[in-house]
Each structure stands twice: as C-alpha cells, then as structure tokens.
Tab-separated table of C-alpha atoms and ligand atoms in Angstrom:
chain	number	residue	atom	x	y	z
A	18	MET	CA	0.000	0.000	0.000
A	19	LYS	CA	1.333	3.410	-1.015
A	20	HIS	CA	0.568	6.534	0.977
A	21	LEU	CA	-0.952	9.747	-0.282
A	22	PHE	CA	-0.954	13.147	1.426
A	23	ILE	CA	-3.246	15.856	0.051
A	24	LYS	CA	-3.112	19.472	1.173
A	25	THR	CA	-6.277	21.332	0.233
A	26	PHE	CA	-6.453	25.097	-0.155
A	27	GLY	CA	-9.591	27.168	-0.581
A	28	CYS	CA	-13.281	26.417	-0.667
A	29	GLN	CA	-15.578	23.428	-0.284
A	30	MET	CA	-15.446	22.844	-4.042
A	31	ASN	CA	-11.738	22.157	-3.592
A	32	GLU	CA	-12.463	19.910	-0.599
A	33	LEU	CA	-14.765	17.868	-2.816
A	34	ASP	CA	-12.118	17.802	-5.573
A	35	SER	CA	-9.624	16.448	-3.009
A	36	GLU	CA	-12.077	13.671	-2.136
A	37	LYS	CA	-12.280	12.839	-5.861
A	38	ILE	CA	-8.466	12.900	-6.213
A	39	ALA	CA	-8.170	10.548	-3.211
A	40	GLY	CA	-10.814	8.304	-4.798
A	41	VAL	CA	-9.025	8.089	-8.151
A	42	LEU	CA	-5.719	7.321	-6.424
A	43	SER	CA	-7.261	4.778	-4.044
A	44	ASP	CA	-8.111	2.765	-7.169
A	45	LEU	CA	-4.349	2.782	-7.862
A	46	GLY	CA	-3.492	1.467	-4.397
A	47	TYR	CA	-2.925	4.715	-2.488
A	48	SER	CA	-4.326	5.226	0.999
A	49	LEU	CA	-4.505	8.610	2.704
A	50	THR	CA	-2.021	9.620	5.372
A	51	ASP	CA	-1.980	12.667	7.648
A	52	SER	CA	1.789	12.886	7.480
A	53	PRO	CA	3.672	14.272	4.457
A	54	ASP	CA	6.830	12.611	5.808
A	55	SER	CA	5.409	9.124	5.326
A	56	ALA	CA	3.791	9.858	1.957
A	57	ASP	CA	4.821	8.335	-1.368
A	58	MET	CA	2.860	11.022	-3.180
A	59	ILE	CA	2.019	14.579	-2.096
A	60	ILE	CA	-0.627	16.589	-3.876
A	61	LEU	CA	-1.291	20.282	-3.393
A	62	ASN	CA	-4.891	20.992	-4.373
A	63	THR	CA	-4.610	24.714	-4.958
A	64	CYS	CA	-6.822	27.803	-4.874
A	65	SER	CA	-6.242	30.948	-6.914
A	66	VAL	CA	-9.175	33.014	-5.676
A	67	ARG	CA	-6.874	35.071	-3.491
A	68	GLU	CA	-3.280	36.002	-4.060
A	69	LYS	CA	-2.326	34.779	-0.576
A	70	ALA	CA	-3.494	31.204	-1.250
A	71	GLU	CA	-1.628	31.138	-4.558
A	72	SER	CA	1.658	32.336	-3.061
A	73	LYS	CA	1.217	29.856	-0.187
A	74	CYS	CA	1.092	27.075	-2.776
A	75	TYR	CA	4.402	28.180	-4.298
A	76	SER	CA	6.066	28.459	-0.895
A	77	ASP	CA	4.831	24.937	-0.042
A	78	LEU	CA	6.292	23.715	-3.319
A	79	GLY	CA	9.655	25.172	-2.283
A	80	ARG	CA	9.527	23.100	0.925
A	81	LEU	CA	8.520	19.981	-1.017
A	82	ASN	CA	11.578	20.444	-3.223
A	83	GLU	CA	13.751	19.978	-0.119
A	84	LEU	CA	11.818	16.812	0.776
A	85	LYS	CA	12.220	15.494	-2.751
A	86	LYS	CA	15.980	16.032	-2.602
A	87	GLU	CA	16.041	13.700	0.424
A	88	ARG	CA	13.590	11.227	-1.155
A	89	PRO	CA	13.852	11.333	-4.973
A	90	ASP	CA	11.081	8.714	-5.362
A	91	LEU	CA	8.524	11.040	-3.804
A	92	LEU	CA	5.875	12.042	-6.350
A	93	ILE	CA	4.619	15.626	-6.264
A	94	GLY	CA	1.401	16.705	-7.957
A	95	VAL	CA	-0.328	20.076	-8.242
A	96	GLY	CA	-4.054	20.203	-8.872
A	97	GLY	CA	-6.870	22.716	-8.506
A	98	CYS	CA	-7.385	26.253	-9.709
A	99	VAL	CA	-3.735	27.384	-9.785
A	100	ALA	CA	-2.939	24.318	-11.892
A	101	GLN	CA	-5.886	25.071	-14.193
A	102	GLN	CA	-4.771	28.688	-14.477
A	103	GLU	CA	-1.003	28.245	-14.745
A	104	GLY	CA	-0.734	24.867	-16.514
A	105	THR	CA	2.809	24.085	-17.626
A	106	LYS	CA	4.141	27.335	-16.106
A	107	ILE	CA	4.137	25.494	-12.770
A	108	VAL	CA	6.549	22.880	-14.086
A	109	LYS	CA	8.772	25.619	-15.482
A	110	ARG	CA	8.846	27.345	-12.111
A	111	ALA	CA	9.093	24.120	-10.099
A	112	PRO	CA	10.648	21.453	-12.370
A	113	TYR	CA	10.596	18.845	-9.589
A	114	VAL	CA	6.782	18.680	-9.863
A	115	ASP	CA	5.782	15.346	-11.396
A	116	MET	CA	2.272	16.125	-12.582
A	117	VAL	CA	-0.079	19.051	-12.990
A	118	PHE	CA	-3.818	18.629	-13.455
A	119	GLY	CA	-6.613	21.165	-13.523
A	120	THR	CA	-10.036	20.973	-11.916
A	121	ASP	CA	-11.404	19.344	-15.080
A	122	ASN	CA	-8.680	16.714	-15.319
A	123	ILE	CA	-8.914	14.713	-12.097
A	124	SER	CA	-9.946	11.596	-13.999
A	125	ASP	CA	-6.747	11.943	-16.089
A	126	ILE	CA	-4.481	11.303	-13.074
A	127	PRO	CA	-3.956	7.573	-13.835
A	128	GLY	CA	-3.015	8.475	-17.426
A	129	LEU	CA	-0.625	11.165	-16.216
A	130	LEU	CA	1.087	8.721	-13.885
A	131	GLU	CA	1.319	6.172	-16.665
A	132	LYS	CA	2.877	8.757	-19.008
A	133	ARG	CA	5.283	9.716	-16.276
A	134	ARG	CA	6.313	6.104	-15.856
A	135	GLU	CA	6.806	5.800	-19.604
A	136	LYS	CA	8.854	8.930	-19.877
A	137	ALA	CA	10.542	8.460	-16.535
A	138	LYS	CA	12.382	11.745	-16.450
A	139	ASN	CA	9.997	13.938	-18.381
A	140	ARG	CA	7.476	16.021	-16.599
A	141	VAL	CA	3.879	15.871	-17.780
A	142	SER	CA	1.088	18.354	-17.803
A	143	THR	CA	-2.440	18.137	-19.042
A	144	GLU	CA	-3.951	20.591	-21.445
A	145	ARG	CA	-6.754	22.758	-20.232
A	146	ARG	CA	-9.941	21.030	-21.155
A	147	ARG	CA	-12.603	23.169	-19.631
A	148	LYS	CA	-15.424	21.599	-21.577
A	149	ARG	CA	-14.924	18.208	-20.064
A	150	VAL	CA	-17.484	17.588	-17.335
A	151	LEU	CA	-16.355	14.770	-15.120
A	152	LEU	CA	-19.500	14.845	-13.044
A	153	GLN	CA	-21.951	14.327	-15.894
A	154	ASP	CA	-21.346	10.628	-15.558
A	155	ASN	CA	-22.569	9.542	-12.180
A	156	SER	CA	-20.849	6.181	-12.379
A	157	ILE	CA	-17.496	8.006	-12.384
A	158	VAL	CA	-18.465	9.951	-9.270
A	159	LYS	CA	-19.330	6.840	-7.313
A	160	SER	CA	-16.091	5.121	-8.117
A	161	THR	CA	-13.792	8.090	-7.594
A	162	VAL	CA	-14.894	9.992	-4.484
A	163	LEU	CA	-13.139	9.020	-1.255
A	164	ARG	CA	-15.118	10.989	1.295
A	165	ASN	CA	-13.658	12.649	4.356
A	166	HIS	CA	-16.779	12.353	6.488
A	167	SER	CA	-19.065	9.432	7.206
A	168	VAL	CA	-22.313	11.312	7.885
A	169	LYS	CA	-22.168	14.468	5.764
A	170	ALA	CA	-21.171	14.723	2.130
A	171	LEU	CA	-20.381	17.429	-0.400
A	172	VAL	CA	-22.227	17.033	-3.697
A	173	ASN	CA	-21.395	19.158	-6.712
A	174	ILE	CA	-24.487	20.316	-8.619
A	175	VAL	CA	-23.049	22.988	-10.909
A	176	ASP	CA	-19.485	23.746	-11.880
A	177	GLY	CA	-18.059	26.992	-13.239
A	178	CYS	CA	-19.585	30.454	-13.228
A	179	ASP	CA	-21.034	32.839	-15.817
A	180	LYS	CA	-21.103	35.929	-13.637
A	181	PHE	CA	-17.619	37.332	-14.305
A	182	CYS	CA	-17.467	39.578	-11.241
A	183	THR	CA	-14.594	41.913	-12.040
A	184	PHE	CA	-12.415	40.745	-9.116
A	185	CYS	CA	-12.860	36.999	-9.546
A	186	VAL	CA	-10.694	34.479	-11.373
A	187	VAL	CA	-13.135	31.561	-11.033
A	188	PRO	CA	-14.788	31.857	-14.492
A	189	PHE	CA	-11.270	31.665	-15.952
A	190	THR	CA	-10.157	28.665	-13.893
A	191	ARG	CA	-13.371	26.644	-13.634
A	192	GLY	CA	-14.957	27.787	-16.889
A	193	ARG	CA	-18.607	28.475	-17.733
A	194	GLU	CA	-21.560	27.033	-15.814
A	195	ARG	CA	-22.302	23.368	-16.317
A	196	SER	CA	-25.162	21.919	-14.296
A	197	ARG	CA	-25.386	18.236	-13.559
A	198	LYS	CA	-28.601	16.478	-14.482
A	199	PRO	CA	-31.055	16.292	-11.553
A	200	GLU	CA	-31.381	12.518	-11.942
A	201	ASP	CA	-27.578	12.072	-11.685
A	202	ILE	CA	-27.481	14.220	-8.558
A	203	CYS	CA	-30.396	12.340	-6.976
A	204	ASN	CA	-28.846	8.966	-7.843
A	205	GLU	CA	-25.603	10.015	-6.186
A	206	ILE	CA	-27.476	11.182	-3.083
A	207	ARG	CA	-29.551	7.988	-2.947
A	208	GLY	CA	-26.222	6.116	-2.916
A	209	LEU	CA	-24.981	8.326	-0.099
A	210	ALA	CA	-28.177	7.733	1.914
A	211	ALA	CA	-27.787	3.979	1.402
A	212	SER	CA	-24.256	4.275	2.836
A	213	GLY	CA	-25.517	6.016	5.977
A	214	TYR	CA	-25.030	9.678	5.052
A	215	LYS	CA	-27.558	11.977	6.684
A	216	GLU	CA	-26.563	15.392	5.393
A	217	VAL	CA	-25.635	16.683	1.957
A	218	THR	CA	-24.272	20.088	0.975
A	219	LEU	CA	-25.038	20.975	-2.629
A	220	LEU	CA	-22.076	22.859	-4.062
A	221	GLY	CA	-21.484	25.303	-6.863
A	222	GLN	CA	-19.859	28.683	-7.385
A	223	ASN	CA	-23.386	29.966	-7.882
A	224	VAL	CA	-25.931	27.324	-6.907
A	225	ASP	CA	-28.815	29.738	-7.444
A	226	SER	CA	-28.285	29.594	-11.202
A	227	TYR	CA	-28.491	25.793	-11.166
A	228	GLY	CA	-30.222	24.492	-14.314
A	229	LYS	CA	-30.083	27.709	-16.362
A	230	ASP	CA	-27.559	26.183	-18.782
A	231	MET	CA	-29.944	23.251	-19.258
A	232	GLY	CA	-32.718	25.558	-20.421
A	233	GLY	CA	-34.387	26.222	-17.077
A	234	GLY	CA	-36.644	23.362	-15.994
A	235	THR	CA	-35.485	22.209	-12.595
A	236	GLY	CA	-33.970	25.153	-10.737
A	237	LEU	CA	-32.384	24.925	-7.299
A	238	ALA	CA	-35.788	25.106	-5.564
A	239	GLY	CA	-37.048	22.166	-7.672
A	240	LEU	CA	-33.877	20.214	-6.990
A	241	LEU	CA	-34.274	20.758	-3.234
A	242	GLU	CA	-37.805	19.328	-3.485
A	243	MET	CA	-36.532	16.251	-5.334
A	244	ILE	CA	-33.732	15.629	-2.826
A	245	SER	CA	-36.155	16.124	0.074
A	246	GLU	CA	-37.966	12.992	-1.128
A	247	ILE	CA	-34.895	10.799	-0.656
A	248	PRO	CA	-35.315	8.605	2.447
A	249	GLY	CA	-32.405	8.676	4.900
A	250	ILE	CA	-31.248	12.184	4.025
A	251	GLU	CA	-32.223	14.363	6.988
A	252	ARG	CA	-30.495	17.645	6.172
A	253	ILE	CA	-29.838	19.513	2.936
A	254	ARG	CA	-27.532	22.526	2.670
A	255	PHE	CA	-26.433	24.502	-0.357
A	256	MET	CA	-23.725	27.041	-1.119
A	257	THR	CA	-22.798	29.519	-2.520
A	258	SER	CA	-25.797	31.695	-3.351
A	259	HIS	CA	-25.652	34.846	-5.468
A	260	PRO	CA	-27.813	37.818	-4.440
A	261	ALA	CA	-28.836	38.565	-8.057
A	262	ASP	CA	-30.208	35.024	-8.517
A	263	PHE	CA	-31.473	34.345	-4.982
A	264	ASN	CA	-35.226	34.407	-5.537
A	265	ASP	CA	-38.654	33.986	-3.959
A	266	ASN	CA	-38.924	30.335	-5.094
A	267	LEU	CA	-35.813	29.531	-3.132
A	268	ILE	CA	-37.015	31.400	-0.047
A	269	THR	CA	-40.281	29.426	-0.216
A	270	ALA	CA	-38.371	26.151	-0.587
A	271	ILE	CA	-36.231	26.891	2.490
A	272	ALA	CA	-39.345	27.821	4.470
A	273	LYS	CA	-41.509	24.867	3.463
A	274	LEU	CA	-39.106	21.934	3.079
A	275	PRO	CA	-38.259	20.632	6.572
A	276	LYS	CA	-35.034	18.921	5.456
A	277	VAL	CA	-33.572	22.123	3.989
A	278	CYS	CA	-31.409	23.733	6.662
A	279	ASN	CA	-31.994	27.277	7.830
A	280	HIS	CA	-28.642	28.663	6.738
A	281	VAL	CA	-27.970	30.886	3.740
A	282	HIS	CA	-24.538	32.126	2.696
A	283	LEU	CA	-25.236	35.234	0.624
A	284	PRO	CA	-22.085	37.208	-0.249
A	285	LEU	CA	-22.674	40.964	-0.080
A	286	GLN	CA	-19.040	41.981	-0.903
A	287	SER	CA	-19.692	45.723	-0.326
A	288	GLY	CA	-22.376	47.992	1.106
A	289	SER	CA	-21.659	50.669	-1.518
A	290	ASP	CA	-23.668	50.645	-4.751
A	291	ALA	CA	-20.782	52.319	-6.574
A	292	MET	CA	-18.469	49.434	-5.586
A	293	LEU	CA	-21.101	46.773	-6.352
A	294	ASP	CA	-21.419	48.297	-9.808
A	295	LYS	CA	-17.642	48.310	-10.348
A	296	MET	CA	-17.533	44.713	-9.140
A	297	LYS	CA	-20.291	43.873	-11.680
A	298	ARG	CA	-22.382	42.192	-9.020
A	299	ASN	CA	-25.748	43.060	-10.629
A	300	TYR	CA	-27.591	44.149	-7.497
A	301	THR	CA	-27.799	47.215	-5.294
A	302	TYR	CA	-27.566	47.195	-1.534
A	303	ALA	CA	-31.292	48.062	-1.322
A	304	GLU	CA	-32.180	45.038	-3.501
A	305	TYR	CA	-29.955	42.806	-1.389
A	306	LYS	CA	-31.536	44.117	1.804
A	307	GLU	CA	-35.049	43.493	0.469
A	308	LYS	CA	-34.184	39.826	-0.190
A	309	ILE	CA	-32.766	39.410	3.310
A	310	THR	CA	-35.899	40.983	4.784
A	311	LYS	CA	-38.110	38.546	2.841
A	312	LEU	CA	-35.910	35.616	3.882
A	313	ARG	CA	-36.092	36.597	7.568
A	314	GLU	CA	-39.874	37.003	7.370
A	315	ALA	CA	-40.274	33.547	5.800
A	316	VAL	CA	-37.624	31.799	7.960
A	317	PRO	CA	-37.376	33.722	11.247
A	318	ASP	CA	-34.601	31.555	12.745
A	319	VAL	CA	-32.426	31.645	9.620
A	320	THR	CA	-28.643	31.947	9.997
A	321	ILE	CA	-27.116	34.278	7.423
A	322	THR	CA	-23.424	34.521	6.565
A	323	THR	CA	-21.632	36.598	3.963
A	324	ASP	CA	-18.372	37.550	2.222
A	325	ILE	CA	-16.897	41.043	2.347
A	326	ILE	CA	-14.031	42.527	0.309
A	327	ALA	CA	-12.177	45.470	1.839
A	328	GLY	CA	-10.240	47.908	-0.348
A	329	PHE	CA	-11.659	47.187	-3.812
A	330	PRO	CA	-10.110	49.621	-6.364
A	331	GLY	CA	-11.625	53.084	-6.001
A	332	GLU	CA	-13.206	52.344	-2.596
A	333	SER	CA	-13.373	55.671	-0.746
A	334	ASP	CA	-13.782	56.140	2.994
A	335	ALA	CA	-17.460	56.881	2.327
A	336	ASP	CA	-17.868	53.618	0.339
A	337	PHE	CA	-16.145	51.671	3.085
A	338	ASN	CA	-18.318	53.224	5.784
A	339	LYS	CA	-21.367	51.971	3.860
A	340	THR	CA	-20.001	48.446	4.223
A	341	LEU	CA	-19.626	48.921	7.987
A	342	LYS	CA	-23.185	50.276	8.105
A	343	ALA	CA	-24.418	47.275	6.104
A	344	LEU	CA	-22.776	44.888	8.607
A	345	GLU	CA	-24.580	46.701	11.446
A	346	GLU	CA	-27.888	46.495	9.598
A	347	MET	CA	-27.640	42.925	8.350
A	348	GLN	CA	-26.453	41.442	11.659
A	349	TYR	CA	-24.792	38.464	9.977
A	350	ASP	CA	-24.017	35.392	12.039
A	351	ALA	CA	-20.558	35.335	10.467
A	352	ALA	CA	-18.608	36.866	7.608
A	353	TYR	CA	-15.624	35.750	5.561
A	354	THR	CA	-13.592	38.890	5.085
A	355	PHE	CA	-10.798	39.568	2.631
A	356	LYS	CA	-8.484	42.304	1.455
A	357	TYR	CA	-8.860	42.877	-2.270
A	358	SER	CA	-5.984	41.320	-4.226
A	359	LYS	CA	-5.326	41.512	-7.964
A	360	ARG	CA	-6.059	38.249	-9.743
A	361	PRO	CA	-4.900	37.193	-13.225
A	362	TYR	CA	-7.231	37.844	-16.174
A	363	THR	CA	-9.672	39.918	-14.111
A	364	PRO	CA	-10.656	43.479	-15.186
A	365	ALA	CA	-10.260	44.906	-11.668
A	366	ARG	CA	-6.506	44.286	-11.694
A	367	THR	CA	-6.175	47.021	-14.321
A	368	TYR	CA	-8.403	49.551	-12.562
A	369	GLU	CA	-6.773	52.761	-11.569
A	370	GLU	CA	-7.173	54.003	-8.003
A	371	GLN	CA	-5.872	50.779	-6.425
A	372	VAL	CA	-6.158	51.145	-2.649
A	373	THR	CA	-2.847	51.098	-0.763
A	374	ILE	CA	-1.979	48.000	1.235
A	375	ASP	CA	-1.991	49.954	4.519
A	376	VAL	CA	-5.508	51.255	3.902
A	377	LYS	CA	-6.699	47.776	2.890
A	378	LYS	CA	-5.238	46.285	6.079
A	379	ASP	CA	-6.782	48.997	8.213
A	380	ARG	CA	-10.216	48.548	6.618
A	381	LEU	CA	-10.034	44.771	6.895
A	382	ASN	CA	-9.204	45.057	10.607
A	383	LYS	CA	-12.188	47.348	11.130
A	384	VAL	CA	-14.513	44.925	9.319
A	385	ILE	CA	-13.206	41.984	11.344
A	386	GLU	CA	-13.482	43.832	14.639
A	387	LEU	CA	-17.076	44.881	13.982
A	388	GLN	CA	-18.191	41.501	12.635
A	389	ASN	CA	-16.518	39.616	15.505
A	390	SER	CA	-18.564	41.603	18.009
A	391	ILE	CA	-21.765	40.904	16.043
A	392	THR	CA	-20.931	37.190	15.718
A	393	LEU	CA	-20.278	36.906	19.453
A	394	ALA	CA	-23.551	38.681	20.263
A	395	LYS	CA	-25.482	36.408	17.852
A	396	ASN	CA	-23.909	33.313	19.433
A	397	LYS	CA	-24.683	34.617	22.929
A	398	GLU	CA	-28.355	34.865	21.881
A	399	CYS	CA	-28.270	31.050	21.588
A	400	GLU	CA	-27.484	30.550	25.300
A	401	GLY	CA	-30.347	28.826	27.098
A	402	LYS	CA	-32.049	27.841	23.832
A	403	GLU	CA	-32.501	24.320	22.470
A	404	PHE	CA	-31.236	23.157	19.088
A	405	GLU	CA	-31.142	19.960	17.068
A	406	ILE	CA	-27.580	18.946	16.197
A	407	LEU	CA	-26.115	16.249	13.965
A	408	ILE	CA	-23.086	14.652	15.636
A	409	GLU	CA	-20.226	14.849	13.130
A	410	GLY	CA	-17.258	13.509	15.066
A	411	GLU	CA	-14.926	13.874	18.002
A	412	SER	CA	-14.178	17.414	19.020
A	413	LYS	CA	-10.750	18.828	18.230
A	414	ARG	CA	-10.793	20.000	21.846
A	415	GLY	CA	-10.138	16.458	23.039
A	416	SER	CA	-11.458	12.946	23.076
A	417	VAL	CA	-13.968	13.642	25.870
A	418	SER	CA	-16.108	15.811	23.597
A	419	LEU	CA	-18.196	15.354	20.490
A	420	THR	CA	-18.910	18.011	17.894
A	421	GLY	CA	-22.083	18.610	15.968
A	422	ARG	CA	-23.777	21.384	14.031
A	423	THR	CA	-27.121	23.053	14.378
A	424	ARG	CA	-29.331	23.272	11.310
A	425	GLY	CA	-28.174	26.901	11.167
A	426	ASN	CA	-24.583	25.610	10.781
A	427	LYS	CA	-23.279	26.662	14.205
A	428	ILE	CA	-20.707	24.346	15.773
A	429	VAL	CA	-21.728	22.798	19.118
A	430	HIS	CA	-19.480	20.812	21.477
A	431	ILE	CA	-20.986	18.371	23.976
A	432	GLN	CA	-19.514	15.996	26.533
A	433	LYS	CA	-19.314	12.426	25.286
A	434	GLN	CA	-21.906	10.196	26.877
A	435	GLU	CA	-23.091	6.648	26.539
A	436	GLY	CA	-25.617	6.016	23.826
A	437	ILE	CA	-24.632	8.967	21.618
A	438	PHE	CA	-22.784	8.154	18.416
A	439	ILE	CA	-21.445	9.907	15.325
A	440	GLY	CA	-24.390	10.360	12.952
A	441	ASP	CA	-26.979	10.747	15.706
A	442	ILE	CA	-29.343	13.681	15.582
A	443	ILE	CA	-29.945	14.881	19.119
A	444	GLN	CA	-31.435	17.804	21.002
A	445	VAL	CA	-29.140	20.074	23.061
A	446	ARG	CA	-29.465	23.161	25.221
A	447	ILE	CA	-26.723	25.767	24.785
A	448	THR	CA	-24.950	26.469	28.052
A	449	PHE	CA	-22.203	28.806	26.878
A	450	ALA	CA	-21.276	30.598	23.662
A	451	THR	CA	-17.976	31.941	22.371
A	452	PHE	CA	-17.172	33.751	19.153
A	453	SER	CA	-16.365	30.513	17.314
A	454	SER	CA	-18.628	27.847	18.789
A	455	LEU	CA	-21.295	26.849	21.301
A	456	MET	CA	-21.167	24.506	24.285
A	457	GLY	CA	-24.246	22.364	24.847
A	458	GLU	CA	-25.834	19.828	27.200
A	459	VAL	CA	-27.884	16.957	25.886
A	460	VAL	CA	-31.597	17.232	26.524
A	461	GLY	CA	-32.856	14.449	24.262
A	462	PHE	CA	-31.755	11.693	21.911
B	28	LIG	S1	-20.409	34.804	-8.768
B	28	LIG	FE1	-18.713	36.250	-9.045
B	28	LIG	S2	-17.454	35.907	-7.179
B	28	LIG	FE2	-18.809	34.126	-7.366
B	28	LIG	S3	-17.616	32.615	-8.536
B	28	LIG	FE3	-18.862	33.757	-10.020
B	28	LIG	S4	-17.511	35.385	-10.750
B	28	LIG	FE4	-16.621	34.597	-8.847
C-alpha cells in the first residue's frame, strides 16, 4: 500500500475535488495519510481566488523540493485552480513537480502517472480542457470519491460560473456554468443515503443559477424538493448563493421543506452601490436588503453569513463606511472577510485608483473587529435555547467531547456520553457561547 498526502487550499469545491483525487488514487493502491513525511505522493490541491493562497502554494512547493531532494522517489502533484490557471508554467517554475492537473482533469491522473512512468524523467502536464465535465457521468463519481466524512457529504451540482465579477478568477479557472442532471445528482445522493449519510451540501460557485444552462426546468428550488424525497437524508444545505439570482422560489423552498437547513450564505461583498457596480455584481444594496428581509420574514430563525471585500479599487472612505453600516444592519451570524488582491485575467486588476496595502489592512481590521462583536452577540443569543444537532465527530478539543452542528450551521461541542454516536441527531441546550462555537448539554436523543 502506497501513501498519499493531500493538502487542500480554498473552498468546499476544492475539498470535494480532493475527495475525488483521493478516490481516483485509491483505485491505484494509495491510501490517505496525515503525514507528508510518510507519503509516497504529495498533492497540493490549490486555490487561486486570493493572491495569498496562490503564493502559499508556491512556498509549499519550495519546501517539497527539499523533501524530494532527500527522497527522490517522492511524487509531487499540483491540482486545482492554480494548476488550471497556470498549466505548464508550474513545471517551469518548479521542475521537480511530477504532474499538474486542472479541476477538469482529475480523472486523467492515472493516465498522467502512466505517461510519467513511460517517460521516466519527463514532466507531464495536461492541457486545459474546460469543456470536459467529469460529473456528468454519475458512475465516475461513485467510483472516484473518497469521502472525508461518514455522515455528511459534499455534492457538486453545478461547476463553473457565468457571472464574471470583475475581481474573480473563477470563471477563468473553472470555466462556464455546467449543471449536472437532476437525476444524476439524486442517484448520487440515494447512494450516499444507502451508505448512511444523513446530510448533503449541494455545491457550486453559484448554486442559485443551477439548471439555467440546461434551459431552465429544474432550478435549485425544484432540486431541493426532489432531494427532500430521498429517504435517509435528513439535512440539505447549499452554497454559494448569489444575491442577483437568490429568488422567492428559493425562499419558499427553504421555508416549506423541513429537510432544507436554515442557513444561507449570501455574499454581499460591499455595502456601496458604486463598488457593487464596479464589481459587476448586478444588485444594489437596497435590492440585497429586500431579499434578506423577505428571507427573515419567511424563515425567522435563519442563519445568514456573507463575504466582504475590503479595499476594492476606487473604494473611498465613504464607500467603506457603507459596508460597515451594512454589517450593522444585516447582523450576519458570520462573515468571511478579505483584502482585495489583484487576480490574473480579471478586469479589476487594471483599474486605476488601487487602494494602498496599509488602507486595505486597516479597513479589513475594522470589518473583522465589527463583525466579531456581532458574531459573538449572535452566538450569545443562543445561550439557554434548544437546538437539534447532527453529531459529526470527536471534538478537536479532546477525546472527551463530540462536535455537531445546528441546522443553522453553528458548531456545538458536547460531553461524550453513553448512547450517543457519530451520525446521531440529538437535542441540546446551549450552556455557553464563544465567538467561534457553542457549548451544549444533551436534553434528548
Ligand atoms: S459569482 Fe462572481 S465571485 Fe462568485 S464565482 Fe462567479 S464570478 Fe466569482
């Protein structure tokens, strides 16, 4: 048995890609290890959404070069968005890399390894083949996904993105939108339910536009209804939504379908209409706010999270203050916050009026400080209340605790006790809340 170590950067789409990479390689006799030192193959599954993640990948490659000097048989692969974007440039920059494969080429890994064996000393790289849609064939999915969790699973429903926000490299790395057929998705989820999975998260760069490339028909709301019918699946999540496509049908589906969890991740990015326009987001803050108001009316206990970019080109103090005001008004449960960074191919990298790094840092700190106080207050509101949680595994805090999540996606730690197992759905009362998680006591199982 050979050992494989995968380091995953970036989003849940990349996590799912890593599970597929592990699946393909398990068919070739590789089993996963947590230790790069004992690995026969190391794969960096990269993210190019932010400059920081991309440079981290190159600095990791530098360290792997040292490891490879000590162990020349070690195989090094680079996958994911940086690989899709950079292609053979990676091998030029890091000639010790043995294979490069993009997000569309995971199924080519066995062929790449075979070529490498044939040409022992030559490096290989796949061409970009954005049109190839690995997931259209459900039989491939079943045989190639080696899942990280035993009770919750990531399921890709649409790949790529047609939105072309001016700061985002995703349409260039993952290509245009390609939705999977509803029957393929449901078959995959039926298989997951049969294997004991209780929760699925439907993934896409923009899940709200699911089905548009197939001529409409089943949209995300329709798909949620279909998946709700699958016995054994108790919870359905989806991400990421786009405010321009997030619609009344979806709000109704979340409100009326009991299995659909009460959590929506709806990236705002900025509270300034001028910035939203420059970002080509296709909504105003007022339109965004109206959708959130409707969502909260229909689903009063909904958890809402967002993404915020600080220091987009041309962002004035007044624009930035509108973002702070939006955070106050929206009262998000959590926010993923980023400094703007120039990405390849994107229009915003050429915009004049780039904000200085010091101003970006300062604004990011202000956003984080404000949101942290809101997140803590929202978590404190949970104290004394009861929630249903799905037990996902042992807590990282130690072997005496278990960790689960509420339907609103908040992490809850409980003391281990007899009769409670991973995969159980139990009722807890929150005894204490911190910024990052909740502590609970069991009140029913
Ligand atoms: S919606 Fe915009 S930010 Fe999201 S993946 Fe598409 S282009 Fe990128």
